[in-house]
Amino acid sequence: MPNRSVGAPSSETMELLEAAENAVLFTAVRPAVIMEKGEGMYLWDTEGRSYLDFIGGWAVNALGHSPHVIQVALAAQSAQLVNASPGFYNKPMAQFAKQLTELTVFDRVFFGSSGAEANESAIKLARKYGAVHRGGAYEIITTLGGFHGRTLAMMSATGKPYWEPLFAPKVPGFRHVPFNDLDAMREAVSEQTCAIMIEPVQGEGGVHLADPAYVTGLRELCDEHGILLIFDEIQTGLGRTGKLFAYEHYGVEPDIMTLGKGIGGGFPLSAMLTKERYNLFEPGEQGGTYTGQPLAMAVGQAVVRAIVEQQLSENAKELGEYLQAGLKSIAKRYQLANIRGLGLLIAFDLSQPAAPRLAAAAMENGLIINASSASVIRLIPPLIVSHADVDEMLKRLCLTLDAVQHV
Ligand SMILES: *Cc1c(COP(=O)(O)O)cnc(C)c1O
């Protein structure tokens, strides 16, 4: 087991905690630890305690913590060119765009820094398409339980009932329908519709997979009406689901795909990809200070190359199955239900609304897991996770479940 330290935290830790708690704007309840170092599957806090990380920066650290390829890419690129200007092409930008078009069914890439920014870009492109080709249609239909980010427009796009009353007035032009309900989607499409946007697997919503017939049906519906199909693959992309992109599971090509999280392996980076026929923006309509930022481009290129060369989507498939099997073997003992997922995007239900308490207790046992809602635990480890890591994770999880069940 990890070396849980006993006694009072060091004065350095106390000072840092005080600074964090007093100076960082409150937006989330965070445990009273300060993370200092990461390597592979582990994080260390300033007290020297280690944590086996099954969240991986929220499905971000595809190659684990502080991977060598990112260190090398950053060192080399920062010595060469940190920033030119979004007004110029730069070398890693050209190379990375080409690499992504070769790995996907898309022809064009716009780069951003966050997932929400990539999604904003997708929405703007869909509205531009509506303006040019659909008589000014602007509405985008999304699904309940989905998640598309935290900018004002993406909070409007996200079908999360809890967000509904927040930050009014919302950005208009979004409709939400139940997920996996093709009839509801068909009914929602109107003259005003320019696009449908879904996550192939709803991640933040608790890991819900789109049915194959639903996805095929959406593609047909979009073709029938001449509207765009947008896949938000910010969580599912780059190997997470056992294929490089989740659309490959469905044999369906979206018109626009957004990527984030794993694409930078921890560096802020996102992308919106589309086909040549939707290469529609005029100068000034879309951009950003950090679009195609050289450091981000160099890191992204190195991360994507590593994911492909090390066949991490294969590892995600194999280890995802191994992890699900492990969870199933303890399911009865701990009343875990609905063990589900695709690749290394996995969740299960607890019999009680104890997920936040369980996640907090897991930290005490040196394990990081995500309470994605009151009774759902989600596991989204780095794609480099090994069988031994999964065994160790299950050991720590059982220890935690034993403790939580007895309070
Ligand atoms: C995380 C996430 C986003 C938002 O990405 P940010 O980088 O936090 O803006 C959007 N869509 C999906 C599916 C996500 O998982």
PDB file of C-alpha atoms in Angstrom, residues 21-315:
ATOM      1  CA  GLU A  21      -8.045  27.996  -0.409  1.00  0.00           C
ATOM      2  CA  ASN A  22      -7.838  31.774  -0.037  1.00  0.00           C
ATOM      3  CA  ALA A  23      -6.662  32.882  -3.479  1.00  0.00           C
ATOM      4  CA  VAL A  24      -8.087  30.450  -6.028  1.00  0.00           C
ATOM      5  CA  LEU A  25     -11.631  31.370  -7.028  1.00  0.00           C
ATOM      6  CA  PHE A  26     -13.961  28.807  -5.584  1.00  0.00           C
ATOM      7  CA  THR A  27     -15.510  26.682  -8.329  1.00  0.00           C
ATOM      8  CA  ALA A  28     -15.152  23.151  -6.997  1.00  0.00           C
ATOM      9  CA  VAL A  29     -14.827  21.186  -3.780  1.00  0.00           C
ATOM     10  CA  ARG A  30     -11.268  19.870  -3.827  1.00  0.00           C
ATOM     11  CA  PRO A  31      -9.497  17.580  -1.376  1.00  0.00           C
ATOM     12  CA  ALA A  32      -6.963  19.228   0.945  1.00  0.00           C
ATOM     13  CA  VAL A  33      -3.892  18.051  -0.940  1.00  0.00           C
ATOM     14  CA  ILE A  34      -1.495  19.859  -3.266  1.00  0.00           C
ATOM     15  CA  MET A  35      -0.337  17.805  -6.233  1.00  0.00           C
ATOM     16  CA  GLU A  36       3.333  18.223  -6.997  1.00  0.00           C
ATOM     17  CA  LYS A  37       4.586  15.500  -9.309  1.00  0.00           C
ATOM     18  CA  GLY A  38       3.333  12.939 -11.760  1.00  0.00           C
ATOM     19  CA  GLU A  39       4.893   9.920 -13.410  1.00  0.00           C
ATOM     20  CA  GLY A  40       3.155   7.221 -15.414  1.00  0.00           C
ATOM     21  CA  MET A  41       0.014   6.086 -13.617  1.00  0.00           C
ATOM     22  CA  TYR A  42       0.837   7.958 -10.393  1.00  0.00           C
ATOM     23  CA  LEU A  43       0.510  11.429  -8.877  1.00  0.00           C
ATOM     24  CA  TRP A  44       2.378  12.597  -5.764  1.00  0.00           C
ATOM     25  CA  ASP A  45       1.319  15.341  -3.380  1.00  0.00           C
ATOM     26  CA  THR A  46       3.583  17.687  -1.414  1.00  0.00           C
ATOM     27  CA  GLU A  47       3.495  15.251   1.518  1.00  0.00           C
ATOM     28  CA  GLY A  48       5.070  12.598  -0.685  1.00  0.00           C
ATOM     29  CA  ARG A  49       1.908  10.494  -0.792  1.00  0.00           C
ATOM     30  CA  SER A  50       1.316   8.687  -4.073  1.00  0.00           C
ATOM     31  CA  TYR A  51      -2.010   8.148  -5.832  1.00  0.00           C
ATOM     32  CA  LEU A  52      -2.819   5.584  -8.506  1.00  0.00           C
ATOM     33  CA  ASP A  53      -4.671   7.730 -11.019  1.00  0.00           C
ATOM     34  CA  PHE A  54      -7.776   6.250 -12.675  1.00  0.00           C
ATOM     35  CA  ILE A  55      -9.069   9.645 -13.826  1.00  0.00           C
ATOM     36  CA  GLY A  56      -5.919  10.676 -15.672  1.00  0.00           C
ATOM     37  CA  GLY A  57      -6.602  14.391 -15.648  1.00  0.00           C
ATOM     38  CA  TRP A  58     -10.218  13.695 -16.691  1.00  0.00           C
ATOM     39  CA  ALA A  59      -9.497  11.429 -19.662  1.00  0.00           C
ATOM     40  CA  VAL A  60      -6.680  13.769 -20.649  1.00  0.00           C
ATOM     41  CA  ASN A  61      -3.355  12.148 -19.758  1.00  0.00           C
ATOM     42  CA  ALA A  62      -3.487   9.488 -22.477  1.00  0.00           C
ATOM     43  CA  LEU A  63       0.233   8.705 -22.109  1.00  0.00           C
ATOM     44  CA  GLY A  64       0.202   8.933 -18.328  1.00  0.00           C
ATOM     45  CA  HIS A  65       1.833  11.658 -16.240  1.00  0.00           C
ATOM     46  CA  SER A  66       4.861  13.631 -17.478  1.00  0.00           C
ATOM     47  CA  PRO A  67       5.527  11.310 -20.434  1.00  0.00           C
ATOM     48  CA  HIS A  68       8.951  11.474 -22.019  1.00  0.00           C
ATOM     49  CA  VAL A  69       7.564  12.270 -25.497  1.00  0.00           C
ATOM     50  CA  ILE A  70       5.923  15.466 -24.189  1.00  0.00           C
ATOM     51  CA  GLN A  71       9.084  16.523 -22.353  1.00  0.00           C
ATOM     52  CA  VAL A  72      11.119  16.050 -25.523  1.00  0.00           C
ATOM     53  CA  ALA A  73       8.591  17.757 -27.813  1.00  0.00           C
ATOM     54  CA  LEU A  74       8.284  20.777 -25.506  1.00  0.00           C
ATOM     55  CA  ALA A  75      12.017  21.133 -25.032  1.00  0.00           C
ATOM     56  CA  ALA A  76      12.751  20.915 -28.757  1.00  0.00           C
ATOM     57  CA  GLN A  77       9.920  23.183 -29.896  1.00  0.00           C
ATOM     58  CA  SER A  78      10.431  25.809 -27.167  1.00  0.00           C
ATOM     59  CA  ALA A  79      14.093  26.086 -28.205  1.00  0.00           C
ATOM     60  CA  GLN A  80      13.002  26.575 -31.814  1.00  0.00           C
ATOM     61  CA  LEU A  81       9.822  28.703 -31.801  1.00  0.00           C
ATOM     62  CA  VAL A  82       7.425  29.350 -28.910  1.00  0.00           C
ATOM     63  CA  ASN A  83       4.953  31.509 -30.790  1.00  0.00           C
ATOM     64  CA  ALA A  84       4.856  33.099 -34.241  1.00  0.00           C
ATOM     65  CA  SER A  85       1.378  34.558 -34.701  1.00  0.00           C
ATOM     66  CA  PRO A  86      -1.980  33.085 -35.600  1.00  0.00           C
ATOM     67  CA  GLY A  87      -1.534  35.175 -38.738  1.00  0.00           C
ATOM     68  CA  PHE A  88       1.212  32.832 -39.961  1.00  0.00           C
ATOM     69  CA  TYR A  89       1.389  29.147 -40.692  1.00  0.00           C
ATOM     70  CA  ASN A  90       4.103  27.446 -38.661  1.00  0.00           C
ATOM     71  CA  LYS A  91       5.956  24.193 -39.148  1.00  0.00           C
ATOM     72  CA  PRO A  92       4.373  21.944 -36.472  1.00  0.00           C
ATOM     73  CA  MET A  93       0.912  23.348 -37.355  1.00  0.00           C
ATOM     74  CA  ALA A  94       1.253  22.231 -40.962  1.00  0.00           C
ATOM     75  CA  GLN A  95       2.632  18.838 -39.945  1.00  0.00           C
ATOM     76  CA  PHE A  96       0.009  18.198 -37.286  1.00  0.00           C
ATOM     77  CA  ALA A  97      -2.939  19.186 -39.501  1.00  0.00           C
ATOM     78  CA  LYS A  98      -1.667  16.807 -42.190  1.00  0.00           C
ATOM     79  CA  GLN A  99      -1.188  14.008 -39.637  1.00  0.00           C
ATOM     80  CA  LEU A 100      -4.780  14.368 -38.367  1.00  0.00           C
ATOM     81  CA  THR A 101      -6.315  14.419 -41.836  1.00  0.00           C
ATOM     82  CA  GLU A 102      -4.389  11.248 -42.686  1.00  0.00           C
ATOM     83  CA  LEU A 103      -5.656   9.451 -39.573  1.00  0.00           C
ATOM     84  CA  THR A 104      -9.303  10.421 -40.050  1.00  0.00           C
ATOM     85  CA  VAL A 105     -11.976  10.805 -42.725  1.00  0.00           C
ATOM     86  CA  PHE A 106     -11.580  14.595 -42.552  1.00  0.00           C
ATOM     87  CA  ASP A 107      -9.739  17.093 -44.753  1.00  0.00           C
ATOM     88  CA  ARG A 108      -9.506  20.271 -42.683  1.00  0.00           C
ATOM     89  CA  VAL A 109      -8.536  21.070 -39.100  1.00  0.00           C
ATOM     90  CA  PHE A 110      -9.065  24.116 -36.890  1.00  0.00           C
ATOM     91  CA  PHE A 111      -7.018  24.125 -33.678  1.00  0.00           C
ATOM     92  CA  GLY A 112      -8.046  25.502 -30.302  1.00  0.00           C
ATOM     93  CA  SER A 113      -6.965  25.187 -26.711  1.00  0.00           C
ATOM     94  CA  SER A 114     -10.013  23.683 -24.976  1.00  0.00           C
ATOM     95  CA  GLY A 115     -12.768  21.273 -25.842  1.00  0.00           C
ATOM     96  CA  ALA A 116     -15.434  23.924 -25.444  1.00  0.00           C
ATOM     97  CA  GLU A 117     -13.550  26.111 -27.926  1.00  0.00           C
ATOM     98  CA  ALA A 118     -13.498  23.299 -30.501  1.00  0.00           C
ATOM     99  CA  ASN A 119     -17.229  22.775 -29.987  1.00  0.00           C
ATOM    100  CA  GLU A 120     -17.916  26.520 -30.334  1.00  0.00           C
ATOM    101  CA  SER A 121     -16.055  26.302 -33.606  1.00  0.00           C
ATOM    102  CA  ALA A 122     -18.212  23.361 -34.728  1.00  0.00           C
ATOM    103  CA  ILE A 123     -21.403  25.253 -33.849  1.00  0.00           C
ATOM    104  CA  LYS A 124     -20.231  28.351 -35.717  1.00  0.00           C
ATOM    105  CA  LEU A 125     -19.366  26.255 -38.766  1.00  0.00           C
ATOM    106  CA  ALA A 126     -22.769  24.530 -38.658  1.00  0.00           C
ATOM    107  CA  ARG A 127     -24.506  27.917 -38.455  1.00  0.00           C
ATOM    108  CA  LYS A 128     -22.375  29.214 -41.302  1.00  0.00           C
ATOM    109  CA  TYR A 129     -23.434  26.159 -43.307  1.00  0.00           C
ATOM    110  CA  GLY A 130     -27.073  26.901 -42.385  1.00  0.00           C
ATOM    111  CA  ALA A 131     -26.654  30.513 -43.486  1.00  0.00           C
ATOM    112  CA  VAL A 132     -25.053  29.583 -46.800  1.00  0.00           C
ATOM    113  CA  HIS A 133     -26.893  26.379 -47.728  1.00  0.00           C
ATOM    114  CA  ARG A 134     -30.055  26.087 -45.621  1.00  0.00           C
ATOM    115  CA  GLY A 135     -31.735  29.485 -45.920  1.00  0.00           C
ATOM    116  CA  GLY A 136     -30.485  30.765 -42.564  1.00  0.00           C
ATOM    117  CA  ALA A 137     -31.206  27.649 -40.508  1.00  0.00           C
ATOM    118  CA  TYR A 138     -29.320  27.963 -37.206  1.00  0.00           C
ATOM    119  CA  GLU A 139     -30.745  25.477 -34.746  1.00  0.00           C
ATOM    120  CA  ILE A 140     -28.621  22.628 -33.387  1.00  0.00           C
ATOM    121  CA  ILE A 141     -30.231  19.617 -31.765  1.00  0.00           C
ATOM    122  CA  THR A 142     -28.331  17.957 -28.941  1.00  0.00           C
ATOM    123  CA  THR A 143     -29.184  15.218 -26.460  1.00  0.00           C
ATOM    124  CA  LEU A 144     -30.215  15.154 -22.820  1.00  0.00           C
ATOM    125  CA  GLY A 145     -27.459  13.846 -20.559  1.00  0.00           C
ATOM    126  CA  GLY A 146     -24.824  15.085 -22.990  1.00  0.00           C
ATOM    127  CA  PHE A 147     -21.931  17.349 -22.175  1.00  0.00           C
ATOM    128  CA  HIS A 148     -20.244  19.848 -24.482  1.00  0.00           C
ATOM    129  CA  GLY A 149     -18.315  22.226 -22.235  1.00  0.00           C
ATOM    130  CA  ARG A 150     -18.654  25.262 -20.018  1.00  0.00           C
ATOM    131  CA  THR A 151     -18.665  28.354 -22.210  1.00  0.00           C
ATOM    132  CA  LEU A 152     -22.039  30.079 -22.284  1.00  0.00           C
ATOM    133  CA  ALA A 153     -22.982  28.602 -25.668  1.00  0.00           C
ATOM    134  CA  MET A 154     -21.770  25.141 -24.709  1.00  0.00           C
ATOM    135  CA  MET A 155     -23.721  25.268 -21.462  1.00  0.00           C
ATOM    136  CA  SER A 156     -26.708  26.077 -23.666  1.00  0.00           C
ATOM    137  CA  ALA A 157     -25.855  23.187 -25.977  1.00  0.00           C
ATOM    138  CA  THR A 158     -25.440  20.760 -23.083  1.00  0.00           C
ATOM    139  CA  GLY A 159     -28.605  18.950 -22.110  1.00  0.00           C
ATOM    140  CA  LYS A 160     -28.097  18.988 -18.368  1.00  0.00           C
ATOM    141  CA  PRO A 161     -31.287  19.842 -16.449  1.00  0.00           C
ATOM    142  CA  TYR A 162     -29.283  21.225 -13.506  1.00  0.00           C
ATOM    143  CA  TRP A 163     -27.700  23.834 -15.818  1.00  0.00           C
ATOM    144  CA  GLU A 164     -31.022  24.853 -17.348  1.00  0.00           C
ATOM    145  CA  PRO A 165     -31.742  27.840 -15.050  1.00  0.00           C
ATOM    146  CA  LEU A 166     -28.124  29.040 -14.780  1.00  0.00           C
ATOM    147  CA  PHE A 167     -26.629  32.220 -16.255  1.00  0.00           C
ATOM    148  CA  ALA A 168     -29.763  33.357 -18.042  1.00  0.00           C
ATOM    149  CA  PRO A 169     -30.308  34.386 -20.710  1.00  0.00           C
ATOM    150  CA  LYS A 170     -28.961  31.301 -22.435  1.00  0.00           C
ATOM    151  CA  VAL A 171     -27.627  31.327 -25.979  1.00  0.00           C
ATOM    152  CA  PRO A 172     -30.687  30.538 -28.115  1.00  0.00           C
ATOM    153  CA  GLY A 173     -30.783  28.040 -30.951  1.00  0.00           C
ATOM    154  CA  PHE A 174     -30.349  24.717 -29.144  1.00  0.00           C
ATOM    155  CA  ARG A 175     -32.924  21.983 -28.651  1.00  0.00           C
ATOM    156  CA  HIS A 176     -32.449  18.933 -26.450  1.00  0.00           C
ATOM    157  CA  VAL A 177     -34.011  15.538 -27.042  1.00  0.00           C
ATOM    158  CA  PRO A 178     -33.598  12.200 -25.242  1.00  0.00           C
ATOM    159  CA  PHE A 179     -30.438  10.265 -26.161  1.00  0.00           C
ATOM    160  CA  ASN A 180     -30.807   7.088 -28.233  1.00  0.00           C
ATOM    161  CA  ASP A 181     -34.337   8.132 -29.279  1.00  0.00           C
ATOM    162  CA  LEU A 182     -34.363   8.417 -33.063  1.00  0.00           C
ATOM    163  CA  ASP A 183     -38.064   9.297 -33.244  1.00  0.00           C
ATOM    164  CA  ALA A 184     -37.580  12.209 -30.860  1.00  0.00           C
ATOM    165  CA  MET A 185     -34.705  13.451 -33.002  1.00  0.00           C
ATOM    166  CA  ARG A 186     -36.746  13.064 -36.173  1.00  0.00           C
ATOM    167  CA  GLU A 187     -39.597  15.059 -34.650  1.00  0.00           C
ATOM    168  CA  ALA A 188     -37.255  17.812 -33.501  1.00  0.00           C
ATOM    169  CA  VAL A 189     -35.751  18.446 -36.943  1.00  0.00           C
ATOM    170  CA  SER A 190     -37.341  21.464 -38.629  1.00  0.00           C
ATOM    171  CA  GLU A 191     -36.671  24.063 -41.305  1.00  0.00           C
ATOM    172  CA  GLN A 192     -34.577  25.872 -38.689  1.00  0.00           C
ATOM    173  CA  THR A 193     -32.254  22.930 -38.062  1.00  0.00           C
ATOM    174  CA  CYS A 194     -28.690  23.095 -39.385  1.00  0.00           C
ATOM    175  CA  ALA A 195     -27.067  20.284 -37.372  1.00  0.00           C
ATOM    176  CA  ILE A 196     -27.348  17.462 -34.871  1.00  0.00           C
ATOM    177  CA  MET A 197     -24.595  17.109 -32.267  1.00  0.00           C
ATOM    178  CA  ILE A 198     -23.971  14.041 -30.093  1.00  0.00           C
ATOM    179  CA  GLU A 199     -21.253  12.298 -28.146  1.00  0.00           C
ATOM    180  CA  PRO A 200     -20.984   8.711 -29.481  1.00  0.00           C
ATOM    181  CA  VAL A 201     -20.549   7.711 -25.840  1.00  0.00           C
ATOM    182  CA  GLN A 202     -21.899  10.198 -23.309  1.00  0.00           C
ATOM    183  CA  GLY A 203     -18.952  10.607 -20.958  1.00  0.00           C
ATOM    184  CA  GLU A 204     -19.728  13.161 -18.248  1.00  0.00           C
ATOM    185  CA  GLY A 205     -23.343  11.989 -18.301  1.00  0.00           C
ATOM    186  CA  GLY A 206     -22.277   8.637 -16.824  1.00  0.00           C
ATOM    187  CA  VAL A 207     -20.956   6.578 -19.762  1.00  0.00           C
ATOM    188  CA  HIS A 208     -23.907   5.783 -22.005  1.00  0.00           C
ATOM    189  CA  LEU A 209     -23.229   4.262 -25.415  1.00  0.00           C
ATOM    190  CA  ALA A 210     -25.129   5.298 -28.509  1.00  0.00           C
ATOM    191  CA  ASP A 211     -26.922   2.340 -30.106  1.00  0.00           C
ATOM    192  CA  PRO A 212     -25.529   1.415 -33.536  1.00  0.00           C
ATOM    193  CA  ALA A 213     -29.003   1.743 -35.102  1.00  0.00           C
ATOM    194  CA  TYR A 214     -29.387   5.181 -33.550  1.00  0.00           C
ATOM    195  CA  VAL A 215     -26.127   6.449 -35.022  1.00  0.00           C
ATOM    196  CA  THR A 216     -26.906   4.993 -38.463  1.00  0.00           C
ATOM    197  CA  GLY A 217     -30.383   6.502 -38.214  1.00  0.00           C
ATOM    198  CA  LEU A 218     -28.957   9.929 -37.356  1.00  0.00           C
ATOM    199  CA  ARG A 219     -26.676   9.770 -40.395  1.00  0.00           C
ATOM    200  CA  GLU A 220     -29.652   8.951 -42.629  1.00  0.00           C
ATOM    201  CA  LEU A 221     -31.760  11.675 -41.032  1.00  0.00           C
ATOM    202  CA  CYS A 222     -29.028  14.245 -41.612  1.00  0.00           C
ATOM    203  CA  ASP A 223     -28.576  13.166 -45.242  1.00  0.00           C
ATOM    204  CA  GLU A 224     -32.318  13.263 -45.831  1.00  0.00           C
ATOM    205  CA  HIS A 225     -32.580  16.873 -44.603  1.00  0.00           C
ATOM    206  CA  GLY A 226     -29.188  18.130 -45.740  1.00  0.00           C
ATOM    207  CA  ILE A 227     -28.067  18.935 -42.205  1.00  0.00           C
ATOM    208  CA  LEU A 228     -24.732  18.290 -40.515  1.00  0.00           C
ATOM    209  CA  LEU A 229     -23.878  15.491 -38.113  1.00  0.00           C
ATOM    210  CA  ILE A 230     -21.421  16.591 -35.442  1.00  0.00           C
ATOM    211  CA  PHE A 231     -19.618  14.118 -33.180  1.00  0.00           C
ATOM    212  CA  ASP A 232     -18.161  15.531 -30.006  1.00  0.00           C
ATOM    213  CA  GLU A 233     -15.264  13.083 -29.549  1.00  0.00           C
ATOM    214  CA  ILE A 234     -13.465  15.208 -26.995  1.00  0.00           C
ATOM    215  CA  GLN A 235     -13.672  12.348 -24.498  1.00  0.00           C
ATOM    216  CA  THR A 236     -14.001   9.357 -26.861  1.00  0.00           C
ATOM    217  CA  GLY A 237     -11.294  10.324 -29.352  1.00  0.00           C
ATOM    218  CA  LEU A 238      -7.672   9.220 -29.769  1.00  0.00           C
ATOM    219  CA  GLY A 239      -7.906   5.591 -28.711  1.00  0.00           C
ATOM    220  CA  ARG A 240      -9.955   5.873 -25.531  1.00  0.00           C
ATOM    221  CA  THR A 241     -12.778   3.583 -26.725  1.00  0.00           C
ATOM    222  CA  GLY A 242     -10.580   0.854 -28.212  1.00  0.00           C
ATOM    223  CA  LYS A 243     -10.503   2.423 -31.669  1.00  0.00           C
ATOM    224  CA  LEU A 244      -8.722   5.614 -32.623  1.00  0.00           C
ATOM    225  CA  PHE A 245     -12.095   7.389 -32.955  1.00  0.00           C
ATOM    226  CA  ALA A 246     -15.497   6.247 -31.727  1.00  0.00           C
ATOM    227  CA  TYR A 247     -17.135   6.851 -35.125  1.00  0.00           C
ATOM    228  CA  GLU A 248     -15.143   3.838 -36.372  1.00  0.00           C
ATOM    229  CA  HIS A 249     -17.227   1.559 -34.116  1.00  0.00           C
ATOM    230  CA  TYR A 250     -20.361   2.644 -35.954  1.00  0.00           C
ATOM    231  CA  GLY A 251     -19.240   2.633 -39.567  1.00  0.00           C
ATOM    232  CA  VAL A 252     -20.620   6.163 -39.859  1.00  0.00           C
ATOM    233  CA  GLU A 253     -18.791   9.330 -40.888  1.00  0.00           C
ATOM    234  CA  PRO A 254     -19.800  12.525 -39.144  1.00  0.00           C
ATOM    235  CA  ASP A 255     -19.444  15.830 -41.032  1.00  0.00           C
ATOM    236  CA  ILE A 256     -17.649  17.502 -38.152  1.00  0.00           C
ATOM    237  CA  MET A 257     -15.701  15.972 -35.274  1.00  0.00           C
ATOM    238  CA  THR A 258     -14.256  17.737 -32.269  1.00  0.00           C
ATOM    239  CA  LEU A 259     -11.245  16.520 -30.293  1.00  0.00           C
ATOM    240  CA  GLY A 260      -9.750  17.690 -27.005  1.00  0.00           C
ATOM    241  CA  LYS A 261      -8.581  16.091 -23.785  1.00  0.00           C
ATOM    242  CA  GLY A 262      -6.324  13.169 -24.875  1.00  0.00           C
ATOM    243  CA  ILE A 263      -5.070  14.932 -28.015  1.00  0.00           C
ATOM    244  CA  GLY A 264      -2.654  17.044 -25.957  1.00  0.00           C
ATOM    245  CA  GLY A 265      -1.906  14.375 -23.359  1.00  0.00           C
ATOM    246  CA  GLY A 266      -2.265  17.105 -20.726  1.00  0.00           C
ATOM    247  CA  PHE A 267      -1.237  20.131 -22.772  1.00  0.00           C
ATOM    248  CA  PRO A 268      -4.169  22.480 -23.544  1.00  0.00           C
ATOM    249  CA  LEU A 269      -5.113  21.565 -27.094  1.00  0.00           C
ATOM    250  CA  SER A 270      -8.262  20.879 -29.069  1.00  0.00           C
ATOM    251  CA  ALA A 271      -9.281  20.514 -32.699  1.00  0.00           C
ATOM    252  CA  MET A 272     -12.321  20.716 -34.933  1.00  0.00           C
ATOM    253  CA  LEU A 273     -12.144  18.579 -38.046  1.00  0.00           C
ATOM    254  CA  THR A 274     -14.377  18.697 -41.077  1.00  0.00           C
ATOM    255  CA  LYS A 275     -14.591  17.827 -44.749  1.00  0.00           C
ATOM    256  CA  GLU A 276     -13.487  19.981 -47.646  1.00  0.00           C
ATOM    257  CA  ARG A 277     -17.056  20.862 -48.632  1.00  0.00           C
ATOM    258  CA  TYR A 278     -17.560  22.546 -45.253  1.00  0.00           C
ATOM    259  CA  ASN A 279     -14.420  24.630 -45.522  1.00  0.00           C
ATOM    260  CA  LEU A 280     -16.723  27.672 -45.361  1.00  0.00           C
ATOM    261  CA  PHE A 281     -15.306  30.360 -43.061  1.00  0.00           C
ATOM    262  CA  GLU A 282     -14.382  33.762 -44.488  1.00  0.00           C
ATOM    263  CA  PRO A 283     -11.408  35.654 -43.035  1.00  0.00           C
ATOM    264  CA  GLY A 284     -12.305  37.167 -39.665  1.00  0.00           C
ATOM    265  CA  GLU A 285     -15.158  34.783 -38.883  1.00  0.00           C
ATOM    266  CA  GLN A 286     -13.153  32.287 -36.887  1.00  0.00           C
ATOM    267  CA  GLY A 287      -9.761  32.409 -35.221  1.00  0.00           C
ATOM    268  CA  GLY A 288      -8.002  32.748 -31.905  1.00  0.00           C
ATOM    269  CA  THR A 289      -4.719  33.948 -30.495  1.00  0.00           C
ATOM    270  CA  TYR A 290      -3.582  30.397 -29.788  1.00  0.00           C
ATOM    271  CA  THR A 291      -4.924  28.592 -32.843  1.00  0.00           C
ATOM    272  CA  GLY A 292      -2.070  26.449 -34.130  1.00  0.00           C
ATOM    273  CA  GLN A 293       0.215  27.519 -31.248  1.00  0.00           C
ATOM    274  CA  PRO A 294       3.599  25.889 -32.011  1.00  0.00           C
ATOM    275  CA  LEU A 295       4.187  24.318 -28.577  1.00  0.00           C
ATOM    276  CA  ALA A 296       0.700  22.813 -28.625  1.00  0.00           C
ATOM    277  CA  MET A 297       1.175  21.611 -32.210  1.00  0.00           C
ATOM    278  CA  ALA A 298       4.495  19.947 -31.415  1.00  0.00           C
ATOM    279  CA  VAL A 299       3.074  18.246 -28.329  1.00  0.00           C
ATOM    280  CA  GLY A 300      -0.109  17.151 -30.111  1.00  0.00           C
ATOM    281  CA  GLN A 301       1.878  15.670 -32.958  1.00  0.00           C
ATOM    282  CA  ALA A 302       4.115  13.732 -30.554  1.00  0.00           C
ATOM    283  CA  VAL A 303       1.170  12.518 -28.458  1.00  0.00           C
ATOM    284  CA  VAL A 304      -0.857  11.360 -31.460  1.00  0.00           C
ATOM    285  CA  ARG A 305       2.197   9.655 -32.965  1.00  0.00           C
ATOM    286  CA  ALA A 306       2.814   7.821 -29.671  1.00  0.00           C
ATOM    287  CA  ILE A 307      -0.838   6.732 -29.403  1.00  0.00           C
ATOM    288  CA  VAL A 308      -0.712   5.336 -32.933  1.00  0.00           C
ATOM    289  CA  GLU A 309       2.775   3.770 -32.769  1.00  0.00           C
ATOM    290  CA  GLN A 310       2.234   2.176 -29.370  1.00  0.00           C
ATOM    291  CA  GLN A 311      -1.201   0.947 -30.520  1.00  0.00           C
ATOM    292  CA  LEU A 312      -2.767   2.363 -27.374  1.00  0.00           C
ATOM    293  CA  SER A 313      -6.282   1.942 -28.753  1.00  0.00           C
ATOM    294  CA  GLU A 314      -5.578  -1.804 -28.707  1.00  0.00           C
ATOM    295  CA  ASN A 315      -4.382  -1.501 -25.114  1.00  0.00           C
TER     296      ASN A 315
END
